[in-house]
Coordinates of C-alpha atoms and ligand atoms in Angstrom, one line a residue:
X1 CA -52.1 205.5 -60.0
X2 CA -52.8 203.7 -63.2
X3 CA -55.8 205.3 -64.8
X4 CA -58.5 203.7 -67.0
X5 CA -57.3 205.4 -70.2
X6 CA -55.3 204.8 -73.3
X7 CA -51.6 204.8 -73.0
X8 CA -49.0 205.8 -75.5
X9 CA -45.2 205.8 -75.1
X10 CA -45.2 209.3 -73.7
X11 CA -48.0 208.8 -71.1
X12 CA -46.4 205.4 -70.2
X13 CA -43.0 207.1 -69.4
X14 CA -44.9 209.8 -67.4
X15 CA -46.7 207.1 -65.5
X16 CA -43.5 205.4 -64.5
X17 CA -42.0 208.7 -63.5
X18 CA -45.0 209.3 -61.2
X19 CA -44.7 205.9 -59.6
X20 CA -40.9 205.9 -59.1
X21 CA -39.7 209.5 -59.5
X22 CA -36.2 209.3 -58.0
X23 CA -35.3 206.0 -59.6
X24 CA -36.5 207.3 -63.0
X25 CA -34.4 210.5 -62.7
X26 CA -31.3 208.5 -61.8
X27 CA -32.0 206.2 -64.8
X28 CA -32.3 209.2 -67.1
X29 CA -29.1 210.8 -65.7
X30 CA -27.3 207.5 -66.1
X31 CA -28.6 207.1 -69.7
X32 CA -27.3 210.6 -70.7
X33 CA -23.9 210.2 -69.1
X34 CA -23.2 206.7 -70.2
X35 CA -24.3 207.5 -73.8
X36 CA -22.0 210.5 -74.0
X37 CA -19.2 208.4 -72.6
X38 CA -18.0 206.7 -75.9
X39 CA -17.6 210.1 -77.6
X40 CA -15.9 211.5 -74.5
X41 CA -13.6 208.5 -74.4
X42 CA -12.8 208.8 -78.1
X43 CA -11.9 212.5 -77.7
X44 CA -9.9 211.8 -74.5
X45 CA -7.9 209.0 -76.2
X46 CA -7.2 211.2 -79.3
X47 CA -6.1 213.9 -77.1
X48 CA -3.9 211.5 -75.1
X49 CA -2.2 210.1 -78.2
X50 CA -1.6 213.5 -79.8
X51 CA -0.3 214.9 -76.5
X52 CA 2.0 211.9 -76.0
X53 CA 3.3 212.3 -79.6
X54 CA 3.9 216.1 -79.1
X55 CA 5.8 215.4 -75.8
X56 CA 8.1 212.8 -77.6
X57 CA 8.8 215.3 -80.3
X58 CA 9.5 218.0 -77.7
X59 CA 6.7 220.2 -78.8
X60 CA 4.8 220.2 -75.5
X61 CA 5.6 220.0 -71.8
X62 CA 5.1 216.7 -70.0
X63 CA 2.3 218.2 -67.8
X64 CA 0.1 218.5 -70.9
X65 CA -0.6 214.8 -70.6
X66 CA -2.3 215.2 -67.2
X67 CA -5.6 216.5 -68.5
X68 CA -6.2 213.7 -71.1
X69 CA -5.2 211.1 -68.4
X70 CA -7.7 212.7 -66.0
X71 CA -10.4 212.7 -68.6
X72 CA -9.8 209.0 -69.4
X73 CA -9.9 208.2 -65.6
X74 CA -13.1 210.1 -65.2
X75 CA -14.6 208.1 -68.1
X76 CA -13.5 204.8 -66.5
X77 CA -14.9 205.8 -63.1
X78 CA -18.3 206.7 -64.6
X79 CA -18.3 203.6 -66.7
X80 CA -17.7 201.3 -63.6
X81 CA -19.4 203.1 -60.7
X82 CA -22.7 204.1 -62.3
X83 CA -23.9 200.7 -63.4
X84 CA -23.4 199.3 -59.8
X85 CA -25.4 202.1 -58.4
X86 CA -28.0 201.6 -61.1
X87 CA -28.5 198.1 -60.0
X88 CA -29.3 199.2 -56.5
X89 CA -31.6 201.9 -57.7
X90 CA -33.4 199.6 -60.0
X91 CA -34.0 196.9 -57.4
X92 CA -35.8 199.5 -55.2
X93 CA -37.7 200.8 -58.2
X94 CA -38.8 197.3 -59.2
X95 CA -40.2 196.7 -55.7
X96 CA -42.2 199.9 -55.8
X97 CA -43.4 199.2 -59.3
X98 CA -44.4 195.6 -58.3
X99 CA -46.5 196.9 -55.4
X100 CA -48.3 199.7 -57.4
X101 CA -48.8 197.9 -60.7
X102 CA -50.0 194.6 -59.1
X103 CA -52.4 196.5 -56.9
X104 CA -53.9 198.6 -59.7
X105 CA -54.1 195.7 -62.2
X106 CA -55.8 193.5 -59.6
X107 CA -58.2 196.2 -58.8
X108 CA -59.0 196.7 -62.5
X109 CA -59.6 192.9 -62.8
X110 CA -61.9 193.0 -59.8
X111 CA -64.0 195.8 -61.3
X112 CA -64.3 194.4 -64.8
X113 CA -67.8 193.7 -66.1
X114 CA -68.3 189.9 -65.9
X115 CA -69.0 189.6 -69.6
X116 CA -65.2 190.4 -70.2
X117 CA -64.3 187.4 -68.1
X118 CA -66.6 185.0 -69.9
X119 CA -65.7 186.3 -73.4
X120 CA -62.8 184.3 -74.9
X121 CA -61.1 187.2 -76.6
X122 CA -61.1 189.6 -73.7
X123 CA -60.3 186.9 -71.3
X124 CA -57.1 186.0 -73.3
X125 CA -56.2 189.7 -73.6
X126 CA -56.6 190.1 -69.8
X127 CA -54.4 187.0 -69.3
X128 CA -51.7 188.4 -71.6
X129 CA -51.7 191.8 -70.1
X130 CA -51.7 190.6 -66.5
X131 CA -49.3 187.6 -67.0
X132 CA -46.1 189.5 -66.2
X133 CA -46.9 193.2 -66.1
X134 CA -43.9 194.2 -64.0
X135 CA -41.5 192.7 -66.6
X136 CA -43.3 194.5 -69.4
X137 CA -43.3 197.8 -67.6
X138 CA -39.7 197.5 -66.4
X139 CA -38.4 196.3 -69.8
X140 CA -40.5 198.8 -71.6
X141 CA -39.1 201.7 -69.6
X142 CA -35.5 200.4 -69.8
X143 CA -35.8 199.9 -73.6
X144 CA -37.1 203.5 -74.1
X145 CA -34.1 204.8 -72.1
X146 CA -31.8 202.5 -74.0
X147 CA -33.2 203.9 -77.3
X148 CA -32.7 207.5 -76.0
X149 CA -29.2 206.6 -74.8
X150 CA -28.3 205.0 -78.2
X151 CA -29.7 208.1 -80.0
X152 CA -27.4 210.4 -77.9
X153 CA -24.5 208.0 -78.3
X154 CA -25.0 207.8 -82.0
X155 CA -25.5 211.5 -82.6
X156 CA -22.3 212.3 -80.5
X157 CA -20.3 209.8 -82.5
X158 CA -21.7 211.1 -85.7
X159 CA -20.6 214.6 -84.9
X160 CA -17.0 213.2 -84.5
X161 CA -17.1 211.2 -87.7
X162 CA -18.8 213.9 -89.7
X163 CA -16.3 216.5 -88.6
X164 CA -13.5 214.3 -90.1
X165 CA -15.3 212.7 -93.0
X166 CA -18.6 214.1 -94.0
X167 CA -19.3 211.7 -96.9
X168 CA -18.5 208.7 -94.6
X169 CA -21.0 209.9 -92.1
X170 CA -23.7 210.4 -94.7
X171 CA -23.0 206.9 -96.1
X172 CA -23.4 205.2 -92.7
X173 CA -26.6 207.2 -92.1
X174 CA -28.0 206.3 -95.6
X175 CA -27.6 202.6 -95.0
X176 CA -28.8 202.6 -91.4
X177 CA -32.1 204.4 -91.7
X178 CA -33.8 201.7 -93.9
X179 CA -32.4 199.1 -91.5
X180 CA -34.2 200.7 -88.5
X181 CA -37.4 200.7 -90.5
X182 CA -36.9 197.0 -91.0
X183 CA -36.2 196.4 -87.3
X184 CA -39.3 198.3 -86.3
X185 CA -41.5 196.3 -88.7
X186 CA -40.1 192.9 -87.5
X187 CA -40.7 194.1 -83.9
X188 CA -44.5 194.4 -84.7
X189 CA -44.6 191.1 -86.5
X190 CA -42.7 189.4 -83.7
X191 CA -45.1 190.6 -81.1
X192 CA -48.0 189.0 -83.1
X193 CA -46.0 185.8 -83.2
X194 CA -45.2 186.0 -79.5
X195 CA -49.0 186.3 -78.9
X196 CA -49.6 183.1 -80.8
X197 CA -46.8 181.4 -79.0
X198 CA -48.2 182.4 -75.6
X199 CA -51.6 181.0 -76.5
X200 CA -50.1 177.7 -77.4
X201 CA -47.9 177.8 -74.3
X202 CA -51.0 178.2 -72.1
X203 CA -52.5 175.1 -73.7
X204 CA -49.4 172.9 -73.2
X205 CA -49.0 174.2 -69.6
X206 CA -52.5 173.0 -69.0
X207 CA -51.8 169.6 -70.5
X208 CA -48.6 169.4 -68.4
X209 CA -50.8 170.1 -65.4
X210 CA -53.1 167.2 -66.3
X211 CA -50.2 164.9 -66.8
X212 CA -48.6 165.6 -63.5
X213 CA -51.1 167.0 -61.0
X214 CA -52.4 164.8 -58.2
X215 CA -56.0 165.8 -58.8
X216 CA -56.0 164.0 -62.1
X217 CA -54.1 160.9 -60.8
X218 CA -57.0 158.5 -60.5
X219 CA -58.4 159.1 -63.9
X220 CA -54.9 159.2 -65.4
X221 CA -54.4 155.7 -64.1
X222 CA -57.8 154.5 -65.0
X223 CA -58.0 155.8 -68.5
X224 CA -54.2 155.6 -69.2
X225 CA -54.4 158.7 -71.4
X226 CA -50.9 159.9 -70.5
X227 CA -49.3 158.7 -73.8
X228 CA -52.0 160.3 -75.9
X229 CA -51.9 163.6 -74.0
X230 CA -48.0 163.5 -74.0
X231 CA -48.2 163.4 -77.8
X232 CA -50.5 166.4 -77.9
X233 CA -48.2 168.1 -75.4
X234 CA -45.2 167.5 -77.6
X235 CA -47.0 168.7 -80.7
X236 CA -47.9 172.0 -79.0
X237 CA -44.5 172.4 -77.5
X238 CA -42.8 171.9 -80.8
X239 CA -45.2 174.4 -82.5
X240 CA -44.4 177.0 -79.9
X241 CA -40.7 176.3 -80.0
X242 CA -40.8 176.7 -83.8
X243 CA -42.5 180.0 -83.5
X244 CA -40.1 181.2 -80.9
X245 CA -37.1 180.1 -82.9
X246 CA -38.5 181.9 -85.9
X247 CA -38.8 185.1 -83.9
X248 CA -35.1 184.8 -82.7
X249 CA -33.8 183.9 -86.2
X250 CA -35.6 186.8 -87.8
X251 CA -34.3 189.2 -85.1
X252 CA -30.8 187.9 -85.5
X253 CA -30.7 188.1 -89.3
X254 CA -32.3 191.4 -89.3
X255 CA -29.6 192.8 -87.0
X256 CA -26.7 190.8 -88.4
X257 CA -27.4 191.7 -92.0
X258 CA -27.5 195.4 -91.0
X259 CA -24.2 195.2 -89.1
X260 CA -22.4 193.4 -92.0
X261 CA -23.3 196.1 -94.4
X262 CA -22.3 198.9 -92.1
X263 CA -19.0 197.2 -91.2
X264 CA -18.1 197.0 -94.9
X265 CA -18.9 200.7 -95.3
X266 CA -16.7 201.6 -92.3
X267 CA -13.8 199.6 -93.7
X268 CA -14.1 201.4 -96.9
X269 CA -14.1 204.8 -95.0
X270 CA -11.0 203.8 -93.0
X271 CA -9.2 202.9 -96.2
X272 CA -10.1 206.1 -97.9
X273 CA -8.7 208.1 -94.9
X274 CA -5.3 206.4 -95.0
X275 CA -3.8 208.7 -97.7
X276 CA -4.8 211.7 -95.5
X277 CA -2.5 210.5 -92.7
X278 CA 0.3 209.8 -95.2
X279 CA 0.0 213.3 -96.4
X280 CA 0.0 214.6 -92.8
X281 CA -3.5 216.1 -93.2
X282 CA -4.8 214.0 -90.3
X283 CA -3.0 213.2 -87.0
X284 CA -2.5 209.6 -85.9
X285 CA -4.5 210.3 -82.7
X286 CA -7.5 211.6 -84.6
X287 CA -7.3 208.6 -87.0
X288 CA -7.2 206.0 -84.2
X289 CA -10.0 207.9 -82.4
X290 CA -12.0 207.9 -85.6
X291 CA -11.5 204.2 -86.2
X292 CA -12.8 203.5 -82.7
X293 CA -15.7 206.0 -83.2
X294 CA -16.8 204.5 -86.6
X295 CA -16.7 200.9 -85.2
X296 CA -18.6 202.1 -82.1
X297 CA -21.1 203.8 -84.3
X298 CA -21.5 200.8 -86.5
X299 CA -22.0 198.6 -83.5
X300 CA -24.6 200.9 -82.0
X301 CA -26.5 201.6 -85.2
X302 CA -26.6 198.2 -86.7
X303 CA -26.9 196.0 -83.6
X304 CA -28.0 197.8 -80.5
X305 CA -30.2 200.5 -82.1
X306 CA -31.9 197.9 -84.3
X307 CA -32.5 195.8 -81.1
X308 CA -33.9 198.8 -79.3
X309 CA -36.2 199.6 -82.2
X310 CA -37.4 196.0 -82.1
X311 CA -38.1 196.2 -78.4
X312 CA -39.8 199.6 -78.9
X313 CA -42.1 198.1 -81.4
X314 CA -42.9 195.3 -78.9
X315 CA -43.6 197.9 -76.2
X316 CA -46.0 199.7 -78.5
X317 CA -47.9 196.5 -79.1
X318 CA -48.1 195.8 -75.4
X319 CA -49.3 199.3 -74.7
X320 CA -52.0 198.9 -77.3
X321 CA -53.3 195.8 -75.5
X322 CA -52.7 197.4 -72.1
X323 CA -54.8 200.4 -73.1
X324 CA -57.6 198.1 -74.3
X325 CA -57.5 196.3 -70.9
X326 CA -57.5 199.6 -68.9
X327 CA -60.5 200.9 -70.9
X328 CA -62.6 197.7 -70.6
X329 CA -65.9 198.6 -69.1
X330 CA -66.3 198.2 -65.3
X331 CA -69.2 197.4 -63.2
X332 CA -70.0 199.9 -60.5
X333 CA -69.4 198.5 -57.0
X334 CA -67.9 195.3 -58.5
X335 CA -65.0 195.3 -56.1
X336 CA -66.9 196.5 -53.0
X337 CA -67.4 193.8 -50.4
X338 CA -71.0 192.8 -49.9
X339 CA -72.8 195.0 -47.6
X340 CA -75.3 193.2 -45.3
X341 CA -78.3 195.2 -44.3
X342 CA -79.5 193.8 -41.0
X343 CA -83.0 195.2 -41.6
X344 CA -83.4 193.6 -45.0
X345 CA -86.1 190.9 -44.9
X346 CA -86.7 188.9 -48.0
X347 CA -90.2 188.7 -49.3
X348 CA -90.1 187.8 -53.0
X349 CA -88.0 187.2 -56.0
X350 CA -89.6 187.7 -59.4
X351 CA -88.6 187.3 -63.1
X352 CA -90.9 189.3 -65.4
X353 CA -90.6 188.4 -69.0
X354 CA -86.8 188.1 -68.8
X355 CA -85.2 187.6 -72.2
X356 CA -81.4 187.1 -72.4
X357 CA -78.6 186.0 -74.7
X358 CA -74.9 186.0 -73.9
X359 CA -73.0 189.0 -75.4
X360 CA -71.6 188.1 -78.8
X361 CA -74.0 185.1 -79.3
X362 CA -77.2 184.8 -81.3
X363 CA -79.2 182.3 -79.3
X364 CA -81.5 183.4 -76.6
X365 CA -80.9 181.3 -73.4
X366 CA -84.0 182.8 -71.7
X367 CA -87.1 183.9 -73.6
X368 CA -89.9 185.7 -71.8
X369 CA -89.0 183.8 -68.6
X370 CA -91.4 184.7 -65.8
X371 CA -91.8 183.3 -62.2
X372 CA -92.3 184.5 -58.7
X373 CA -90.7 182.9 -55.6
X374 CA -92.0 183.8 -52.2
X375 CA -90.4 183.6 -48.8
X376 CA -91.1 180.6 -46.5
X377 CA -90.9 178.1 -49.3
X378 CA -88.1 176.1 -50.8
X379 CA -87.7 176.1 -54.5
X380 CA -85.9 173.9 -57.0
X381 CA -85.1 174.7 -60.6
X382 CA -84.7 171.6 -62.7
X383 CA -84.0 171.1 -66.4
X384 CA -81.7 169.4 -68.8
X385 CA -78.1 170.4 -68.9
X386 CA -77.8 173.7 -70.8
X387 CA -81.5 174.6 -70.2
X388 CA -80.4 177.9 -68.5
X389 CA -80.5 177.2 -64.8
X390 CA -77.0 178.7 -64.0
X391 CA -77.8 181.6 -66.3
X392 CA -80.8 182.4 -64.0
X393 CA -78.4 182.4 -61.1
X394 CA -75.9 184.7 -62.9
X395 CA -78.7 187.2 -63.6
X396 CA -80.0 187.1 -60.1
X397 CA -76.6 188.0 -58.7
X398 CA -76.2 190.8 -61.2
X399 CA -73.3 189.4 -63.3
X400 CA -75.2 190.6 -66.4
X401 CA -77.6 193.4 -66.6
X402 CA -78.2 193.6 -70.4
X403 CA -81.3 191.5 -70.3
X404 CA -84.8 192.5 -71.3
X405 CA -87.6 192.4 -68.8
X406 CA -87.3 192.9 -65.0
X407 CA -85.8 191.0 -62.1
X408 CA -87.4 192.2 -58.9
X409 CA -86.4 191.5 -55.3
X410 CA -89.2 192.6 -52.9
X411 CA -90.8 194.3 -55.9
X412 CA -87.7 196.4 -56.6
X413 CA -85.7 196.0 -59.8
X414 CA -82.2 194.7 -59.0
X415 CA -80.9 197.2 -61.5
X416 CA -81.8 199.9 -58.9
X417 CA -80.2 198.1 -56.0
X418 CA -76.7 199.1 -55.1
X419 CA -74.4 196.3 -56.3
X420 CA -72.7 195.9 -52.9
X421 CA -76.1 195.5 -51.2
X422 CA -77.3 193.0 -53.8
X423 CA -74.2 190.9 -53.2
X424 CA -75.0 191.1 -49.5
X425 CA -78.5 189.7 -50.0
X426 CA -77.5 186.7 -52.0
X427 CA -75.0 183.8 -51.5
X428 CA -74.3 181.0 -54.0
X429 CA -72.5 177.8 -53.9
X430 CA -71.5 177.3 -57.6
X431 CA -71.0 174.1 -59.5
X432 CA -67.3 174.8 -59.7
X433 CA -67.0 176.4 -56.3
X434 CA -63.5 177.6 -55.4
X435 CA -61.1 175.7 -53.2
X436 CA -58.8 178.3 -51.6
X437 CA -55.4 177.0 -50.6
X438 CA -55.6 179.2 -47.5
X439 CA -56.6 178.6 -43.9
X440 CA -59.9 176.9 -43.0
X441 CA -61.0 180.2 -41.4
X442 CA -60.2 182.3 -44.5
X443 CA -62.1 179.8 -46.7
X444 CA -65.2 180.5 -44.5
X445 CA -65.0 184.2 -43.7
X446 CA -64.7 185.1 -47.4
X447 CA -68.5 184.6 -47.1
X448 CA -68.7 187.8 -45.1
X449 CA -65.5 189.8 -44.8
X450 CA -67.3 192.7 -43.0
X451 CA -67.8 190.5 -39.9
X452 CA -64.9 188.2 -39.0
X453 CA -65.7 186.2 -35.9
X454 CA -64.1 182.9 -34.8
X455 CA -67.1 181.8 -32.7
X456 CA -69.3 182.1 -35.8
X457 CA -66.7 180.1 -37.8
X458 CA -66.9 177.3 -35.3
X459 CA -70.7 177.4 -35.4
X460 CA -71.0 177.0 -39.1
X461 CA -68.3 174.2 -39.0
X462 CA -70.6 172.4 -36.6
X463 CA -73.7 173.1 -38.7
X464 CA -72.2 171.6 -41.8
X465 CA -70.6 168.6 -40.1
X466 CA -66.9 169.7 -40.3
X467 CA -66.3 170.4 -36.6
X468 CA -64.8 167.0 -35.9
X469 CA -62.6 167.2 -38.9
X470 CA -61.2 170.6 -38.1
X471 CA -60.9 170.4 -34.3
X472 CA -58.0 167.9 -34.2
X473 CA -55.9 169.8 -36.8
X474 CA -52.7 171.3 -35.4
X475 CA -53.8 174.9 -35.9
X476 CA -57.6 174.1 -36.0
X477 CA -59.3 176.8 -38.0
X478 CA -55.9 178.4 -38.8
X479 CA -54.6 175.3 -40.5
X480 CA -53.7 175.8 -44.1
X481 CA -55.5 173.7 -46.7
X482 CA -54.4 172.3 -50.0
X483 CA -50.9 171.4 -51.1
X484 CA -49.2 174.8 -51.2
X485 CA -47.8 175.2 -47.7
X486 CA -45.8 173.0 -45.4
X487 CA -48.0 171.2 -42.8
X488 CA -51.1 172.0 -44.8
X489 CA -53.9 169.5 -44.9
X490 CA -55.8 168.4 -47.9
X491 CA -59.6 167.8 -47.7
X492 CA -61.6 165.2 -49.6
X493 CA -64.0 166.3 -52.3
X494 CA -66.9 166.0 -49.9
X495 CA -65.2 168.0 -47.2
X496 CA -64.4 170.9 -49.7
X497 CA -68.1 170.9 -50.6
X498 CA -69.1 171.2 -47.0
X499 CA -66.6 174.0 -46.6
X500 CA -68.2 175.9 -49.6
X501 CA -71.5 175.4 -47.9
X502 CA -70.0 176.7 -44.6
X503 CA -68.9 179.8 -46.5
X504 CA -72.5 180.3 -47.7
X505 CA -73.8 179.8 -44.2
X506 CA -71.3 182.3 -42.8
X507 CA -72.5 185.0 -45.2
X508 CA -75.9 185.4 -43.4
X509 CA -77.4 186.3 -46.8
X510 CA -81.2 186.2 -47.0
X511 CA -81.3 184.4 -50.4
X512 CA -79.2 181.2 -50.8
X513 CA -78.6 179.4 -54.1
X514 CA -77.1 175.9 -54.3
X515 CA -76.2 175.6 -58.0
X516 CA -75.4 171.9 -58.4
X517 CA -72.3 172.1 -56.2
X518 CA -72.3 168.3 -56.3
X519 CA -72.4 167.9 -60.0
X520 CA -69.2 166.0 -59.9
X521 CA -70.6 163.5 -57.4
X522 CA -73.2 160.7 -57.9
X523 CA -76.9 161.6 -57.7
X524 CA -77.3 160.0 -54.3
X525 CA -74.5 162.1 -52.8
X526 CA -76.2 165.2 -54.3
X527 CA -79.5 164.4 -52.7
X528 CA -77.9 163.7 -49.4
X529 CA -76.0 167.1 -49.4
X530 CA -79.2 169.0 -50.3
X531 CA -81.0 167.2 -47.4
X532 CA -78.2 168.2 -45.1
X533 CA -78.5 171.8 -46.2
X534 CA -82.2 171.7 -45.8
X535 CA -81.9 170.5 -42.2
X536 CA -79.4 173.3 -41.2
X537 CA -80.5 176.2 -43.2
X538 CA -83.1 177.3 -40.6
X539 CA -85.2 180.2 -41.9
X540 CA -83.1 180.9 -44.9
X541 CA -84.8 181.3 -48.3
X542 CA -83.2 178.7 -50.5
X543 CA -83.2 177.8 -54.2
X544 CA -81.8 174.4 -55.2
X545 CA -80.6 174.0 -58.8
X546 CA -80.2 170.6 -60.3
X547 CA -80.8 168.4 -63.2
X548 CA -81.2 165.4 -60.9
X549 CA -84.7 165.1 -59.6
X550 CA -83.9 163.0 -56.5
X551 CA -82.3 166.1 -55.0
X552 CA -85.1 168.5 -56.2
X553 CA -87.7 166.5 -54.3
X554 CA -86.8 168.2 -51.0
X555 CA -88.2 171.5 -52.4
X556 CA -91.8 172.6 -51.7
X557 CA -92.1 173.8 -55.3
X558 CA -90.3 172.7 -58.4
X559 CA -89.9 174.8 -61.5
X560 CA -89.0 173.0 -64.7
X561 CA -87.0 175.0 -67.3
X562 CA -87.2 174.3 -71.0
X563 CA -87.1 176.4 -74.2
X564 CA -85.9 179.4 -72.2
X565 CA -88.8 179.6 -69.7
X566 CA -90.7 177.8 -67.0
X567 CA -92.7 175.0 -68.6
X568 CA -94.0 173.3 -65.5
X569 CA -94.3 174.4 -61.9
X570 CA -95.7 172.7 -58.7
X571 CA -94.9 170.3 -55.9
X572 CA -93.4 166.9 -56.8
X573 CA -96.7 165.2 -56.1
X574 CA -98.6 167.6 -58.4
X575 CA -96.1 167.4 -61.2
X576 CA -96.1 163.6 -61.0
X577 CA -99.9 163.6 -61.5
X578 CA -99.5 165.0 -65.0
X579 CA -99.2 161.9 -67.1
X580 CA -98.0 163.9 -70.1
X581 CA -95.7 166.2 -68.1
X582 CA -92.0 166.7 -68.8
X583 CA -91.1 166.4 -65.1
X584 CA -92.8 163.0 -64.8
X585 CA -91.0 161.8 -67.9
X586 CA -87.6 163.0 -66.6
X587 CA -88.3 161.5 -63.2
X588 CA -89.2 158.1 -64.6
X589 CA -86.0 158.2 -66.7
X590 CA -83.9 159.0 -63.7
X591 CA -85.3 156.5 -61.2
X592 CA -82.6 153.9 -61.9
X593 CA -79.9 156.4 -60.7
X594 CA -81.2 156.0 -57.2
X595 CA -81.7 152.2 -57.3
X596 CA -78.7 151.8 -54.9
X597 CA -80.1 154.1 -52.4
X598 CA -83.6 152.6 -52.6
X599 CA -82.1 149.2 -51.7
X600 CA -80.4 150.9 -48.7
X601 CA -83.8 152.1 -47.7
X602 CA -82.5 155.6 -47.7
X603 CA -84.4 157.0 -50.7
X604 CA -87.5 155.0 -50.8
X605 CA -89.4 157.9 -52.2
X606 CA -87.7 157.4 -55.5
X607 CA -89.9 154.3 -55.9
X608 CA -93.1 156.2 -55.4
X609 CA -95.0 157.7 -58.2
Ligands
ADP1 P1 -77.6 174.8 -67.1 O1 -77.1 175.5 -65.9 O2 -79.1 174.6 -67.2 O3 -76.8 173.6 -67.4 P2 -76.5 177.2 -68.4 O4 -77.3 178.3 -67.8 O5 -75.1 177.0 -67.9 O6 -77.3 175.8 -68.4 O7 -76.3 177.4 -70.0 C1 -77.4 177.7 -70.8 C2 -76.9 177.9 -72.2 O8 -76.1 179.1 -72.3 C3 -76.1 176.8 -72.8 O9 -76.4 176.6 -74.1 C4 -74.7 177.3 -72.7 O10 -73.9 176.8 -73.7 C5 -74.9 178.8 -72.9 N1 -73.8 179.6 -72.2 C6 -73.5 179.5 -70.9 N2 -72.6 180.4 -70.5 C7 -72.2 181.1 -71.7 C8 -71.4 182.1 -72.0 N3 -70.6 182.7 -71.1 N4 -71.3 182.5 -73.3 C9 -72.1 182.0 -74.2 N5 -73.0 181.0 -74.0 C10 -73.1 180.5 -72.7

């Protein structure tokens, strides 16, 4: 329902009315009736007092009091019944809004071009817009109604005041208009301050996570950084608290100063009107009604209306950011599940003079990078950290397409391959692969949601050595992992890694990339995991990415990346023969990493040159 377009207050209201038509209509009706209520009550009370006076003085029949009493009763019923009903209506409205908005916003996030997720500014904007959209939508709509209600309320009271004291009405209006302007301006400023506060909050929330969460417990104990981080946490917390207090104080003074001025004016008006009663030009009923109307008016103009203006300004700022979010560019097919073409048979993957820099940066990560990888061989990309290995993976899987040159699969440019098909061809285990706190089975079948099959899940569990871990669990493959659910089981780091590999195996993709999924482990563990994968991958075409050469050795061919392109290529033996080669130098430097394994007779090859 939410379209990728710019939203202003009007289109925002129309959007809400489309999502929850009945609830919106009830809200509008409630707003109109309840905002006319103070004026109606004022008139009913004036009528009641004047009728009662006339009855005592014998000018009117007793029955003349019935209509004012009925009017007052009607006001009381409306005042008490409608809000209770409103609560019910709004609860159902909130549920519907929740479903529609969450779904549409999640869909938009899934379709976003990847560059927006990696870009700091857009990433922060997405976080802000998506953090609590329901609250922003609901509060926004309610604040607009509140504003409209206050307007009706104010105008109706004005009519009453102006009909008795024209100059008094003009005086209240003259003072109030500049006050609204001020409230509106502070609303804008406050949203900016809230933005700053929310960025700081995100930082201290993260620090709090590091200080408490189990996954940091070992290092927390070892390095004893808790005190130092706590100080940082306190600093940020105080900074955000100061900002928030500043916002509240500004809001308060802004409104309070307004209300004080208008209260003074109304007192003057009330005093001015006293001689009119003494002279019998104004009835007591009208005077009392007028006092109540003026104070009501002052209350609504100086306090509530200023508050509503403030919220309105906030909503406008939110809608500005929401519009930017909704119009961020999307990647066609980004949210489609990978489509696996059974007939696709991989032949080659080629980079032809690929030159690439990340959007918004100046430095080229790849410069005229060219290589060709053929089926039936294993390849390893090696290079220092930051050389561009992961960037190559991101380009192969189509996360960026604003590169120069060509990337070809079986001779066809990947720009011409439908995105869902491209995703079906390639699977990757990333360095920071995800750990889903869902069931074992869900963790695996995410690899290929178009074909969910328990037998295959068990097969891949066996292949990657997790069968004996999962089989004894209470709900075997339906057991929840992580720490979120009751009776869930937590895996060790190595077991999570194998699960990520199981997901890749389940995908049945023709091209597989292992992008240093073991970077957090020691070099020997990485080499072992790559060997395990090599032994179970069968006919799959695989690219290993690593900066640790013990693991790269299992590949038939090694490509060394440096200066944005391939600087050396060949088998381990061939590369080692080049006395001046970079690979040989890196290899000799890293030999000591594997000393433990060499002693254990497991990685004797590291001793060979
Ligand atoms: P490797 O995988 O070889 O360690 P990467 O491909 O991750 O290296 O990074 C290559 C270079 O690109 C590094 O200098 C890194 O800082 C930079 N880089 C990586 N991701 C981004 C990004 N999203 N925006 C800007 N620069 C990036």
